[in-house]
Structures are given as structure tokens and as C-alpha cells.
mmCIF file of C-alpha atoms in Angstrom:
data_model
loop_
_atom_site.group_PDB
_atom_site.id
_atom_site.type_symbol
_atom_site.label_atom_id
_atom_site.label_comp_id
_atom_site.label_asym_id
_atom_site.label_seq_id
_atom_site.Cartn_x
_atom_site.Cartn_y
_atom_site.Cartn_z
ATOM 1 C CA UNK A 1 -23.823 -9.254 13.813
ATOM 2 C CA UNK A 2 -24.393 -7.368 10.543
ATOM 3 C CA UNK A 3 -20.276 -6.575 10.689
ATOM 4 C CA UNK A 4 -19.558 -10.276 11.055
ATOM 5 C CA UNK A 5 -21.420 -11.242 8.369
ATOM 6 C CA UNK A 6 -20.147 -8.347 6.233
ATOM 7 C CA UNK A 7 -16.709 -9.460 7.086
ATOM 8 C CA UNK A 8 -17.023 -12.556 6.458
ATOM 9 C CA UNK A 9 -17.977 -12.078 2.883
ATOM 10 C CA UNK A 10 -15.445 -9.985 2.515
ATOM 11 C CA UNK A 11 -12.393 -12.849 3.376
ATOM 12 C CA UNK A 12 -14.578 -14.801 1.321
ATOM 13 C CA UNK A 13 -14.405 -12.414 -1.552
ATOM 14 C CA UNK A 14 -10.365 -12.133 -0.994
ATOM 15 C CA UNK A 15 -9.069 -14.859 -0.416
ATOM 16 C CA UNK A 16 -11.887 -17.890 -0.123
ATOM 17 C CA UNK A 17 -11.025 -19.313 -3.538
ATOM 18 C CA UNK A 18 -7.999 -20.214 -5.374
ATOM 19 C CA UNK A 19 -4.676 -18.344 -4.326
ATOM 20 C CA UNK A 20 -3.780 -15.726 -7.357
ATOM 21 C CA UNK A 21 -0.089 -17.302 -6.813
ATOM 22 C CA UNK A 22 0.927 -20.091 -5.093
ATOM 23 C CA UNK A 23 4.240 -21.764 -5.077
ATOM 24 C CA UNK A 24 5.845 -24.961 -3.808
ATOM 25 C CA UNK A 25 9.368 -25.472 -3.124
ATOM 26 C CA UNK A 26 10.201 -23.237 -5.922
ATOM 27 C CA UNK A 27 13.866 -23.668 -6.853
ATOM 28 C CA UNK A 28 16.021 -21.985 -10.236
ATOM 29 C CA UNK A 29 19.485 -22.244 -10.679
ATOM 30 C CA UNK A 30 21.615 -20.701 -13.081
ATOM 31 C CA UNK A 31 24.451 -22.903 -14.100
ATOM 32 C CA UNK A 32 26.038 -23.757 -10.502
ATOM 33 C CA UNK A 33 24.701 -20.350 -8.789
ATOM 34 C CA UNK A 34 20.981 -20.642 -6.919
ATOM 35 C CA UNK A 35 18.572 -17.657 -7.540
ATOM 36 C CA UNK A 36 15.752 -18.914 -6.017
ATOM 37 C CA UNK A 37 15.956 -21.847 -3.097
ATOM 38 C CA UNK A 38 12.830 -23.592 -2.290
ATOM 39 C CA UNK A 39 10.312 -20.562 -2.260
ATOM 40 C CA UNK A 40 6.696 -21.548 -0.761
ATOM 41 C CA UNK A 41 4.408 -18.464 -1.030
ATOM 42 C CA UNK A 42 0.353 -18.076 -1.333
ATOM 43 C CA UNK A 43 -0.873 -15.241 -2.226
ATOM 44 C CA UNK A 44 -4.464 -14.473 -2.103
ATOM 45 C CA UNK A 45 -6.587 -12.703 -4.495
ATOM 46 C CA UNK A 46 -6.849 -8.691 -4.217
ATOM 47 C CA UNK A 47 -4.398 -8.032 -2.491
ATOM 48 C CA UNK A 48 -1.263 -5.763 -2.677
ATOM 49 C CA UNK A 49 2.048 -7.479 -2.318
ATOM 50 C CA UNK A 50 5.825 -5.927 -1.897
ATOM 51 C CA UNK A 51 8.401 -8.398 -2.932
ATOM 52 C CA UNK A 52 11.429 -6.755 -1.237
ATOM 53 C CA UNK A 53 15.213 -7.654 -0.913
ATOM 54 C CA UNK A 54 18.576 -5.900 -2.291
ATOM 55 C CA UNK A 55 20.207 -6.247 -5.463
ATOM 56 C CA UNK A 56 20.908 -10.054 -6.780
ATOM 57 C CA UNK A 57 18.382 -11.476 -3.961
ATOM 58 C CA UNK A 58 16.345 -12.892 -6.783
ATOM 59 C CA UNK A 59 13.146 -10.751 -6.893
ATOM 60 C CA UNK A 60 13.058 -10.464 -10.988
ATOM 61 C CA UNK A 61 13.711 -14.448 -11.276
ATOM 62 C CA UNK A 62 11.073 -14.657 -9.376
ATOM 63 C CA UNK A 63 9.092 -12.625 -11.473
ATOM 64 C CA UNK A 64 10.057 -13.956 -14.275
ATOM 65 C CA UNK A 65 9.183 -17.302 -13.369
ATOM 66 C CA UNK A 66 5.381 -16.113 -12.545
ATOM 67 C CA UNK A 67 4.758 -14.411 -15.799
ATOM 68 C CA UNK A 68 6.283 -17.327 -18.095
ATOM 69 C CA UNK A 69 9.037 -15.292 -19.256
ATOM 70 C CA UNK A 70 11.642 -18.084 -17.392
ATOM 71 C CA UNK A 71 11.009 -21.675 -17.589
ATOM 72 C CA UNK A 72 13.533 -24.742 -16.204
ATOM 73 C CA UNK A 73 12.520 -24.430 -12.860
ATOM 74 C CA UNK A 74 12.300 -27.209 -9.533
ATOM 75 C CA UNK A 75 8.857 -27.265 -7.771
ATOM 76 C CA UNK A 76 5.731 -25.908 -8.309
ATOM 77 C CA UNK A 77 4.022 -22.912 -9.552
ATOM 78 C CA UNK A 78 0.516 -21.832 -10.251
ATOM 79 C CA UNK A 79 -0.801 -18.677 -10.996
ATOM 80 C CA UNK A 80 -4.608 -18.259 -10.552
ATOM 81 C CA UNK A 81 -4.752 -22.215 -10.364
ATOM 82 C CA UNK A 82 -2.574 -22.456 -13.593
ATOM 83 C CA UNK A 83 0.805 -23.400 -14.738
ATOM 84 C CA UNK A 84 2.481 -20.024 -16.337
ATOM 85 C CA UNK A 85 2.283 -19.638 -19.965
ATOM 86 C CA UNK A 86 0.644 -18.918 -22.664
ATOM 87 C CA UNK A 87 -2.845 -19.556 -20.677
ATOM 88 C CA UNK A 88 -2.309 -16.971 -18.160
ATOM 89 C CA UNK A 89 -0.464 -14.126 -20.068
ATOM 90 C CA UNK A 90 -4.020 -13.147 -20.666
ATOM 91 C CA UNK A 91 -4.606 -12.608 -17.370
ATOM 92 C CA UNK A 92 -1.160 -11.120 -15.586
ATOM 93 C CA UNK A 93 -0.082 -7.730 -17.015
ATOM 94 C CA UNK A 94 3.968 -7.550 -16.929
ATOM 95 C CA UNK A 95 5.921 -4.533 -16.040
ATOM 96 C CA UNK A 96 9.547 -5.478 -16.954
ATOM 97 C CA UNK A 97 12.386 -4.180 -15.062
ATOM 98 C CA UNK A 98 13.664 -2.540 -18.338
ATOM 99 C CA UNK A 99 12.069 -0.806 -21.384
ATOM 100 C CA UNK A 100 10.474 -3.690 -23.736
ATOM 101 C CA UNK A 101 9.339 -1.650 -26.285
ATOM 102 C CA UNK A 102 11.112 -0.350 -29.361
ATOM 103 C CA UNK A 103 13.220 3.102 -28.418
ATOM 104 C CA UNK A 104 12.311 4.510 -31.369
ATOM 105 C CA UNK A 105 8.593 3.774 -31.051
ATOM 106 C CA UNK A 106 5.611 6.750 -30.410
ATOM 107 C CA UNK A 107 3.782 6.883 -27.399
ATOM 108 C CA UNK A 108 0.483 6.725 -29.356
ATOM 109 C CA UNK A 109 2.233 3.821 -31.271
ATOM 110 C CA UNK A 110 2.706 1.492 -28.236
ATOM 111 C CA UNK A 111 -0.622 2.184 -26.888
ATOM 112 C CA UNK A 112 -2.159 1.057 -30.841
ATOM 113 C CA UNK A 113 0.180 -1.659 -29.939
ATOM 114 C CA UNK A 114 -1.276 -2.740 -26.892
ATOM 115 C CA UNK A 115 -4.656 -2.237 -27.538
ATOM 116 C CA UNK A 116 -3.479 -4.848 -30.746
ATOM 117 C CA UNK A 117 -1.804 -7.142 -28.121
ATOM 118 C CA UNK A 118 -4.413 -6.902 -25.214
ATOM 119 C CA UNK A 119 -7.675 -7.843 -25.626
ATOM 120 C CA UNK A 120 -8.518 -6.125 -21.974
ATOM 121 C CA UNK A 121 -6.476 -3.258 -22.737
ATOM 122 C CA UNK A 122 -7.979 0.063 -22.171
ATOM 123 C CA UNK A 123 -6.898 2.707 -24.425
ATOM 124 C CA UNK A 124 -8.759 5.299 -23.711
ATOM 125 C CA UNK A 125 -7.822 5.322 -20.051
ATOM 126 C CA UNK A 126 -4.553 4.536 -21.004
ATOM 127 C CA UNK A 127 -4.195 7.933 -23.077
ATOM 128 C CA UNK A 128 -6.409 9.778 -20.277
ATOM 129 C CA UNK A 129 -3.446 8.926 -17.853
ATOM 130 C CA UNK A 130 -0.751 9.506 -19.781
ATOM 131 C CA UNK A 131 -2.410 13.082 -20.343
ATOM 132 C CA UNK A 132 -3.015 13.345 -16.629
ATOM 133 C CA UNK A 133 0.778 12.624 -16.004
ATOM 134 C CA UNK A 134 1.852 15.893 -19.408
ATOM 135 C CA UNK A 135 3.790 13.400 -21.237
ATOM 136 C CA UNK A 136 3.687 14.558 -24.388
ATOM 137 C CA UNK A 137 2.002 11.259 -27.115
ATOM 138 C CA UNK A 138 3.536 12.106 -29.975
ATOM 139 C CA UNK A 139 7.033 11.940 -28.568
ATOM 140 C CA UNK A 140 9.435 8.802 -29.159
ATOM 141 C CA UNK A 141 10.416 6.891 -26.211
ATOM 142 C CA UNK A 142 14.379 7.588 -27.356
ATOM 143 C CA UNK A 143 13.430 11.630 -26.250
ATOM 144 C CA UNK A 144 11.758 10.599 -22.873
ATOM 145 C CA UNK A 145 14.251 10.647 -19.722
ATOM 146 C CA UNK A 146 14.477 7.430 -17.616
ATOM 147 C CA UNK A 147 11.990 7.916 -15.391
ATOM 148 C CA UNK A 148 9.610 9.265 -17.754
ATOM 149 C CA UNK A 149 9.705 6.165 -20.358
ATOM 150 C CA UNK A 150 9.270 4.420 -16.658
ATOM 151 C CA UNK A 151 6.013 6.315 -15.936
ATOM 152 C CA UNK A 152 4.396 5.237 -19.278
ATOM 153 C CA UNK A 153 5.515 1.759 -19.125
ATOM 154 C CA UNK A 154 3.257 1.773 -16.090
ATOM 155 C CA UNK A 155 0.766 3.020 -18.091
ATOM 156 C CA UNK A 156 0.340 0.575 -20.189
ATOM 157 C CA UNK A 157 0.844 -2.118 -17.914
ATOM 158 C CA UNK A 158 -1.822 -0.431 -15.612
ATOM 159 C CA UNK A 159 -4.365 -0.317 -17.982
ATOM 160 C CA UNK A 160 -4.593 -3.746 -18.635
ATOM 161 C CA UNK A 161 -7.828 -5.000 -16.739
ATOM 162 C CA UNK A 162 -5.603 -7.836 -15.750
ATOM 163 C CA UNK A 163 -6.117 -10.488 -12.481
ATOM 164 C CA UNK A 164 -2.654 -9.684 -11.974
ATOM 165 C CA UNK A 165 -0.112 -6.992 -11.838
ATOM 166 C CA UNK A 166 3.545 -7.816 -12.062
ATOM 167 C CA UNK A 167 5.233 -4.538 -11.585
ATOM 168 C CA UNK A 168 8.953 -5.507 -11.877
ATOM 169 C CA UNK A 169 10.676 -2.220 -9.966
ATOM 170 C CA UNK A 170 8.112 0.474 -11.010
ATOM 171 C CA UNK A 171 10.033 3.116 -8.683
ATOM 172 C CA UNK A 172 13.239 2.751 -9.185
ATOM 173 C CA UNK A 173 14.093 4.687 -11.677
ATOM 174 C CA UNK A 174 11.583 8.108 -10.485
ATOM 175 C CA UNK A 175 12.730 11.089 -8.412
ATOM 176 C CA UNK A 176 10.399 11.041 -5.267
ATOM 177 C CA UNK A 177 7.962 13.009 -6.312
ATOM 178 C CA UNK A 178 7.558 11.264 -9.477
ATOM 179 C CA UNK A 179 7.328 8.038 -6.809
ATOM 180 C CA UNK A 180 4.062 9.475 -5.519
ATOM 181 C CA UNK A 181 2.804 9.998 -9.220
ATOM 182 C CA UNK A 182 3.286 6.571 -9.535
ATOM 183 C CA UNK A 183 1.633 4.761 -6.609
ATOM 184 C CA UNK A 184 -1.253 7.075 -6.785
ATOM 185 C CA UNK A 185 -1.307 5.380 -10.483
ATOM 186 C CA UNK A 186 -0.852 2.097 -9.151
ATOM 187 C CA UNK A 187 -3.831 2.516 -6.057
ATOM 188 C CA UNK A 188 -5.880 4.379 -8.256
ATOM 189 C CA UNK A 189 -6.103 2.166 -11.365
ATOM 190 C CA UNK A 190 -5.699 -1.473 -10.607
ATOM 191 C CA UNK A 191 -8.631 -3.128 -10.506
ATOM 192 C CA UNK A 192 -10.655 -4.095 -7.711
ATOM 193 C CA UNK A 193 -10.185 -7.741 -6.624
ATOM 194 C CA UNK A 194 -7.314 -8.036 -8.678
ATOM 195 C CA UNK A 195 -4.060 -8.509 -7.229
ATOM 196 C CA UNK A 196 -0.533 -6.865 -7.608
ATOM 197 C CA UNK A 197 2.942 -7.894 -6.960
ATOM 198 C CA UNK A 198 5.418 -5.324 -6.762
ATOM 199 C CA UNK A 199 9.239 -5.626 -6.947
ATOM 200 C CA UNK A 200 11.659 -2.529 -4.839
ATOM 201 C CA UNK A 201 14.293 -2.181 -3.003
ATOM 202 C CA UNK A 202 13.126 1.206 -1.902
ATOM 203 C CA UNK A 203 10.788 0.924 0.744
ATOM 204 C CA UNK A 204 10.489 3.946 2.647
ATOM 205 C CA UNK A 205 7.075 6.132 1.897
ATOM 206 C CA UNK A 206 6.261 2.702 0.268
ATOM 207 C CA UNK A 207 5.197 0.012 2.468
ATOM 208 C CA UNK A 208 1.635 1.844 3.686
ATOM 209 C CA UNK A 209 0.440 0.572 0.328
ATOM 210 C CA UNK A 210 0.926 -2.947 0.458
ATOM 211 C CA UNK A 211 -1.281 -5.528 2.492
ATOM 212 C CA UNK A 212 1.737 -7.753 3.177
ATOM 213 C CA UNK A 213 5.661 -7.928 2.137
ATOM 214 C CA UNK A 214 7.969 -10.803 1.066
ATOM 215 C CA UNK A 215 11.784 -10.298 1.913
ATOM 216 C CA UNK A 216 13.871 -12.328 -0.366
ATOM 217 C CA UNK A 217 17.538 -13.053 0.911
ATOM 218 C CA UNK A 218 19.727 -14.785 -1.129
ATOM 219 C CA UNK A 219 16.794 -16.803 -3.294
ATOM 220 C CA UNK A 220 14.812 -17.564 -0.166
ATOM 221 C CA UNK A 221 11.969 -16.089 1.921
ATOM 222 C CA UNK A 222 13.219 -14.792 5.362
ATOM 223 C CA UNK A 223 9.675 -12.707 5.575
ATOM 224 C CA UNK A 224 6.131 -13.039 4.724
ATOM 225 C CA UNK A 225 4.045 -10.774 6.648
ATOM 226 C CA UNK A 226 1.415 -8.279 6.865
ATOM 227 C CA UNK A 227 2.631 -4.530 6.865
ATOM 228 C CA UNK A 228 0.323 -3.738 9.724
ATOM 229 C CA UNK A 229 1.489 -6.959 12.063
ATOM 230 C CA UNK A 230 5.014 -6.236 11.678
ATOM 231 C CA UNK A 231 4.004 -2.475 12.546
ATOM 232 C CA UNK A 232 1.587 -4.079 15.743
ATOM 233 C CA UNK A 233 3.549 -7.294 16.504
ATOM 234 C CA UNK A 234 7.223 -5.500 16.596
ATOM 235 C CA UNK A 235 6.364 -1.879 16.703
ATOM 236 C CA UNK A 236 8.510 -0.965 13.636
ATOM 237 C CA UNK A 237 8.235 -0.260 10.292
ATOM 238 C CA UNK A 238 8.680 -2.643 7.257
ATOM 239 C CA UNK A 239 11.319 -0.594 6.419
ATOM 240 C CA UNK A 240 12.973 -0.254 9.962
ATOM 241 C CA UNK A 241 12.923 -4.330 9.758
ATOM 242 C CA UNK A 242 14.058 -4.543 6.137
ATOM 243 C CA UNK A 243 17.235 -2.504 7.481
ATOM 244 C CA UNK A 244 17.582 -4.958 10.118
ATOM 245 C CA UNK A 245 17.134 -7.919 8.328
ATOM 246 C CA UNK A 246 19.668 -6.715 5.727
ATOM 247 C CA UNK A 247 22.155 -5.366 7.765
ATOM 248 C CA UNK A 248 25.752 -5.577 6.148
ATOM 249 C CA UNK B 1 -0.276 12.799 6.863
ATOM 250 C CA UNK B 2 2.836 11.453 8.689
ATOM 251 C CA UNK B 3 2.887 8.029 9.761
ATOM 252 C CA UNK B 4 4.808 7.054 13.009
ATOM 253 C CA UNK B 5 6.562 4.075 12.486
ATOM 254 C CA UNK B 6 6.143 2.099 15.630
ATOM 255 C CA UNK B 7 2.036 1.498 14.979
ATOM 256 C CA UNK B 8 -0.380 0.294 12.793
ATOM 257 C CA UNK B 9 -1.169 2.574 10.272
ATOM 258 C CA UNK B 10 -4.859 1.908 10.567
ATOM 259 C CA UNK B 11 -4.483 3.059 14.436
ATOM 260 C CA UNK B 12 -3.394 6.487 13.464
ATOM 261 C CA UNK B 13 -5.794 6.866 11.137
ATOM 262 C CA UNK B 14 -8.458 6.774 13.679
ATOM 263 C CA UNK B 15 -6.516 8.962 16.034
ATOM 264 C CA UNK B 16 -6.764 11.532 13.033
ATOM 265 C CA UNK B 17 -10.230 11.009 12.467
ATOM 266 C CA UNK B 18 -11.084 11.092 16.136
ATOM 267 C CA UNK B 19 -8.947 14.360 16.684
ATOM 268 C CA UNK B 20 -11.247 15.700 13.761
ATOM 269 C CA UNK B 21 -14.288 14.568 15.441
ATOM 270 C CA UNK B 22 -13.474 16.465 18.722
ATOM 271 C CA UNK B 23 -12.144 19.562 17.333
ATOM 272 C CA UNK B 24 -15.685 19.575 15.264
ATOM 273 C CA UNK B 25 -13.622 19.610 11.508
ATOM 274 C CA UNK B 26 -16.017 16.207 11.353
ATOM 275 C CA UNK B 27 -19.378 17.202 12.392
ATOM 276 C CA UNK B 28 -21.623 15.353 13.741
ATOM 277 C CA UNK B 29 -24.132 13.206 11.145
ATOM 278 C CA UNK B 30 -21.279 14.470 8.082
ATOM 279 C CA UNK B 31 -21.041 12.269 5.049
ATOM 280 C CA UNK B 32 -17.354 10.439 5.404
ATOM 281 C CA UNK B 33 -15.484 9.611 2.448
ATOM 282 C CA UNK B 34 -15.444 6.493 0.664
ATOM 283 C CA UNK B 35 -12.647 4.358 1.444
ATOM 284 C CA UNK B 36 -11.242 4.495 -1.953
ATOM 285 C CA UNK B 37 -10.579 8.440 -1.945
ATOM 286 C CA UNK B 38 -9.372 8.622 1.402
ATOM 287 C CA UNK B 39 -6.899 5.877 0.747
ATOM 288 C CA UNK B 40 -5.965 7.581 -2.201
ATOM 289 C CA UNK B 41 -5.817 10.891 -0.029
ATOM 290 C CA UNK B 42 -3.347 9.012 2.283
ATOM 291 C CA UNK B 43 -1.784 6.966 -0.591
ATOM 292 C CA UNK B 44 -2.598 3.697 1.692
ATOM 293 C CA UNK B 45 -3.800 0.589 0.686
ATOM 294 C CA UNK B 46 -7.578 0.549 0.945
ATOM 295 C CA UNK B 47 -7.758 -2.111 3.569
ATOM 296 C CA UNK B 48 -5.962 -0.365 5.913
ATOM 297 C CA UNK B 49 -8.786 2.471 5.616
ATOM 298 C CA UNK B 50 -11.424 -0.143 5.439
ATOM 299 C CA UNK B 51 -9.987 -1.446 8.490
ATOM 300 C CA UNK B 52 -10.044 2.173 10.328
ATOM 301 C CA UNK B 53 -13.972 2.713 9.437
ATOM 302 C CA UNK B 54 -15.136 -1.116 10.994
ATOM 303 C CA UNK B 55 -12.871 -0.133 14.014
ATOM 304 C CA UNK B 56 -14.595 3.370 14.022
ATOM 305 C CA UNK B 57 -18.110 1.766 13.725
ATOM 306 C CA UNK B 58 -17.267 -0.914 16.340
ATOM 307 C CA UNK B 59 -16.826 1.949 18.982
ATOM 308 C CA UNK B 60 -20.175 3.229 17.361
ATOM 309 C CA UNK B 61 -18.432 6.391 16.128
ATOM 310 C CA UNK B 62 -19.300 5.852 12.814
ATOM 311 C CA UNK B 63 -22.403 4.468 11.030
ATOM 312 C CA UNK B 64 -23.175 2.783 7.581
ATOM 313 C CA UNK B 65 -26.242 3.904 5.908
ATOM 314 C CA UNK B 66 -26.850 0.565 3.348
ATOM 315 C CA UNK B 67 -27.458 2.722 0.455
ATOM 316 C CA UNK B 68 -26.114 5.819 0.721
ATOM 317 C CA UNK B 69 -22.845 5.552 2.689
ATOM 318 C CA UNK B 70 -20.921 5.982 5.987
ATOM 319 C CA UNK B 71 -21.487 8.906 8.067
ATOM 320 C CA UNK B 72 -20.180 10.122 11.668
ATOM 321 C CA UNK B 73 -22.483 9.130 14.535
ATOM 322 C CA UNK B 74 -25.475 11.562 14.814
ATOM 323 C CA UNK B 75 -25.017 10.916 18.980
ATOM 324 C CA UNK B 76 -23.976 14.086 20.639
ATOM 325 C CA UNK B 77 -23.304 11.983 23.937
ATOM 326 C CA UNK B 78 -21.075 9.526 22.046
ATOM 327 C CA UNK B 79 -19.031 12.542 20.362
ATOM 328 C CA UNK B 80 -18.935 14.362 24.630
ATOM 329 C CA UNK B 81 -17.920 11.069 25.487
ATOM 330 C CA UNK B 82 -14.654 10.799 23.291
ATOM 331 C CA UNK B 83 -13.902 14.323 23.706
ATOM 332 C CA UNK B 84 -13.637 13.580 27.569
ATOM 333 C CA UNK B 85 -11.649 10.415 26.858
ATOM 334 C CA UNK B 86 -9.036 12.831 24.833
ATOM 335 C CA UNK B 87 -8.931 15.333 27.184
ATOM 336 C CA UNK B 88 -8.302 12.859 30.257
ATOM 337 C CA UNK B 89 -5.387 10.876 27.904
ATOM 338 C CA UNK B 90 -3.711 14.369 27.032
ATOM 339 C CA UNK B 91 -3.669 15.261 30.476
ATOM 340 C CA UNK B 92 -2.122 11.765 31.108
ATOM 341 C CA UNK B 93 0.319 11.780 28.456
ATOM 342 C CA UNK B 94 1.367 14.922 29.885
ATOM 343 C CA UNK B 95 1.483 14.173 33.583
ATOM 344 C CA UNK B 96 3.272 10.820 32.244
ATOM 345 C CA UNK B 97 6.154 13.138 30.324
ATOM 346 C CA UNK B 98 6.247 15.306 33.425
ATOM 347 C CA UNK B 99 6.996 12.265 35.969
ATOM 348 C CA UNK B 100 9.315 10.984 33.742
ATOM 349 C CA UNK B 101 11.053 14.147 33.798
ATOM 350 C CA UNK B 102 11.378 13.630 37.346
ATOM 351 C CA UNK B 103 8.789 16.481 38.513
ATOM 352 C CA UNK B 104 6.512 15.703 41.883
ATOM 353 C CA UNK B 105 2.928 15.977 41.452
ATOM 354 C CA UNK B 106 3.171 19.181 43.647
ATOM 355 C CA UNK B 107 5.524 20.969 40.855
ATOM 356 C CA UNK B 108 3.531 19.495 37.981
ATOM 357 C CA UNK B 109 0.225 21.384 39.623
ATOM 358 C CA UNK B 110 2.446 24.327 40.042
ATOM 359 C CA UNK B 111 3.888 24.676 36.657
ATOM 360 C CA UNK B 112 0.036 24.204 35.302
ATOM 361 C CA UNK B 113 -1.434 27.109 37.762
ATOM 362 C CA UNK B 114 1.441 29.142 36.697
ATOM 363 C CA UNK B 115 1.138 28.556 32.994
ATOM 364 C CA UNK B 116 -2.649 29.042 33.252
ATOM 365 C CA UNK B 117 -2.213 32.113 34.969
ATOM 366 C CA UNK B 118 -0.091 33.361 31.995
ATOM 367 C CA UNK B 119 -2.388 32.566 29.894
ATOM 368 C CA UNK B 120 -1.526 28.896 28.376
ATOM 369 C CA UNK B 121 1.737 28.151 26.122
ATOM 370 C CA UNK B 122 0.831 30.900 23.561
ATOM 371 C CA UNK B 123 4.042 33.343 25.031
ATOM 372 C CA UNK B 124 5.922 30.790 24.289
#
């Protein structure tokens, strides 16, 4: 009885109150070509979320659209009960899919930057895990390799005490054991309750730690589903169906 | 840890922890981590532990102490109890393999008294 209860207050504490995102018959065209075609997605609050398709499928427009960066859209969007803007940038800490700070710029010098920027920036934990991961503070990011500038752009996003996490192709760019560096970050530091969204096109050794996945095909949603369902419902992985779905 | 594809994760988490339980790694009455560091451990999302431990404490193999944590159940006839159930599903996974392999029952019992009598797989 004690376990209902428990559970109970636990969907209550997840999802019970206003969707972190929710869109409507989301639409964005540039010029004559459609990115995104009528996209209708809730998702709840604390949860993990993989937003998975290939190249050009119209994950970062997407993206862009829920952290304010990209306006001149059709439909609806809300983003903890909010239209995106200026009013929830406070609350949803952006990872771009490229680097967004100056080349030239010190590590210690973006994180006095952020900590500037972000009121619920952390900067001691921010400098704790940039320690933790031996990249060096006092180097420029023009001296860091790819993946490494990658690694402490997480950083800073991740230590944001934000609602929610926009992490715009965090793995990408990292050799695979870098990859585990980097979702150990992402487990191990966002906060609890707070959701994150999670752009890749790599999915393998990824999926176990996401609640659910959206596939994105050509601008629309072919898939919305939990990882664990797919895995129960047609004994595969997500990314046995992804390579499935997106078969050339 | 390796995850099969073709099943929940959460399921083969329990197998793991079960197969720990039974081979005594998890004794009876031990502490078990929080869900947090064992999802790290695994590099899962929490729920999916989360979900392992209620399924665990469902079949009363696992209880939650309000303020001090989660431990394995202190019942020594619960643990016998899953051991047996192991035992009797390896030796039906097995005879399963074997029928499928097109051995009768009369060579599968033969194979095992021979392989006993050599003393188990170890010469292999």
C-alpha cells in the first residue's frame, strides 16, 4: 500500500504539473524548405529526453526554437508554461551545437563570465569539474582540441542550476571514452527534478540514459517513446530501431 | 555491465542483483546502494534503477528502512527460495538449448552423468 502511495507521489512529483515543454503543431520553414512540420511533443518535468534523427532532420531548429534563439515560427510553444524568451532564458541552460564563446577567451575567463551572466551559476562546481576532467584553466579555448573545448562547454552549461538542459550534440565531437566522461557529467550533475533534452545522432552506449526518445525524420516526429517500452514492447534497442527507422 | 539489447534494462538489472544475491556477493540484511550511485555505476538513468529496487521489493527481496535506506531482505527462506528458482531456470535454459539441439532426454541425462563424472566443464 505504502509503494502505491510512494509511487504515486512520485508521478505526481514528475510529471503532475505543468509539462517542462510542450508544443502544438509546431511548424518552421526556411524560405520554401520545411525544418520542422507540425511537431506536438509534452515533455514532463525531470526527465531525460534523446532527441534523435540524422543530419538535416531538424533536431537544432528545434532546439533553437525552445531556447528563444529562433523566432518566426507556426503553432505553439511553451516551455515550463511560458512562451520562449527572455522570461525563460533564466531557467533553460543552452549547450550550442558549436563553440559560443570567444576562441581566444581563458577557461577561468568564461567561467567569471558565466558566473556574470548566470545568476544560478555555480562556479565553484564548475571549476571542481573542470579539475576533475585535467583541463588545464588557464589555457585559451584556441589551444584546446575539439572535443576538449566540447567537454568544458558542458561544463558550464551543466553547472547552471537550470529547470532545463538543452544540450545541443554534447557527444559528437568526443572519442568514446571521452563520451563516458561526458554522460557521467551529464547524470551526475543535472539537477534533480530538472529536466534535459539532448540532441545525437549517436546512439549506441547512449540510450540507457534517457527516460524516453524523440526520432525526428524530415521535421516531423515518427517516435516518441520510452527507452524501456521500445526495449519490452519490440524487444530491441533504441538504437536497433533508430537503424530501422532510418534505413537508406 | 553489458546490456542485451532485446530487454528492459531495468530487467537485467535485477537478474544481476539477484545473481549477486545467490552467489552471496549481496549478503543477506547488506546496505544496497542508493539509486543515484548505482545509476551512475551503470551510467543509466536513475529511474531505470529506481524501477529495479520497487520491482526487487515487490518480490520482497529487498526492503526500505524509512530513514536509513534500502537493504537486502534479512529472510534466509526468501534468499533459499530464489536460489532454487535459479537453479531450476538454469537447468531449464539448458535442457531448453539441449532439445533444441535436437538431443533426447535420454542423451541429455547421459551427457550430464558423463560430464559429472569428469568432474563438471572445468577440463574444458
Amino acid at each position: 500500500m505504502n509503494e502505491i502511495v510512494e509511487e504515486a507521489a512520485q508521478r505526481e512529483e514528475a510529471g503532475g504539473s505543468v509539462p517542462m515543454v510542450e508544443t502544438v503543431g509546431l511548424t518552421k520553414r526556411y524560405g520554401g524548405k520545411t525544418a520542422l512540420r507540425n511537431v506536438t511533443l509534452s515533455i514532463p518535468q525531470g526527465k531525460i529526453v534523446g532527441l534523435m534523427g540524422p543530419n538535416g532532420s531538424g533536431k537544432t531548429t528545434l532546439i533553437k526554437i525552445l531556447t528563444g534563439v529562433l523566432t518566426g515560427y507556426e503553432g505553439t510553444v511553451h516551455v515550463n508554461g511560458r512562451i520562449p524568451g527572455a522570461c525563460t532564458k533564466s531557467i533553460v541552460s543552452y549547450l550550442p551545437d558549436r563553440l559560443s564563446l570567444g576562441r581566444w577567451m581563458r577557461v577561468r575567463d568564461a567561467v567569471a563570465y558565466y558566473s556574470d551572466f548566470f545568476i544560478d551559476f555555480d562556479r565553484i562546481k564548475a571549476m571542481e569539474l573542470i579539475a576533475r576532467l585535467r583541463l588545464d584553466p588557464g589555457m585559451r579555448f584556441s589551444q584546446f582540441s575539439k572535443g576538449d573545448c566540447e567537454k568544458i562547454q558542458l561544463v558550464m552549461a551543466m553547472s547552471r542550476a537550470a529547470r532545463l538542459y538543452v544540450l545541443d550534440e554534447p557527444i559528437g565531437g568526443v572519442d568514446p571514452a571521452a563520451r563516458d566522461v561526458v554522460l557521467d557529467t551529464i547524470l551526475t550533475q543535472y539537477c534533480e527534478n530538472s529536466t534535459v533534452l539532448l540532441s545525437t545522432h549517436i546512439i549506441q552506449d547512449v540510450e540507457r540514459i534517457f527516460n524516453s526518445v524523440i526520432f525526428l525524420r524530415e521535421g516531423e516526429v515518427v517516435l516518441y517513446d520510452e527507452v524501456e517500452a521500445v526495449r519490452e514492447h519490440r524487444k530491441k534497442s533504441v538504437y536497433d530501431l533508430f537503424r530501422e527507422v532510418f534505413k537508406c | 555491465m553489458e546490456f542485451k539489447p532485446s530487454e528492459p534494462i531495468y530487467i537485467q538489472i535485477m537478474g544481476e542483483i539477484k545473481r549477486k544475491i545467490v552467489s552471496g556477493e549481496l549478503k543477506a540484511g547488506a546496505k544496497v546502494e542508493p539509486v543515484r550511485d548505482l545509476a551512475r555505476t551503470l551510467g543509466v538513468n536513475p529511474s531505470t534503477v529506481q524501477k529495479a529496487f520497487s520491482e526487487l521489493e515487490r518480490e520482497g527481496l529487498m526492503y526500505t528502512e524509512r530513514t536509513s535506506g534500502r537493504y537486502i531482505t534479512t529472510s534466509g527462506e526468501r534468499i533459499e527460495k530464489l536460489r532454487e528458482g535459479s537453479l531450476v531456470r538454469l537447468v531449464a535454459d539448458f535442457v531448453g538449448l539441449m532439445r533444441r539441439m535436437g538431443l533426447q532426454p535420454e542423451e541429455i541425462e547421459e551427457m550430464v552423468r558423463e560430464s559429472i563424472k569428469k568432474g563438471g566443464a572445468a577440463d574444458e
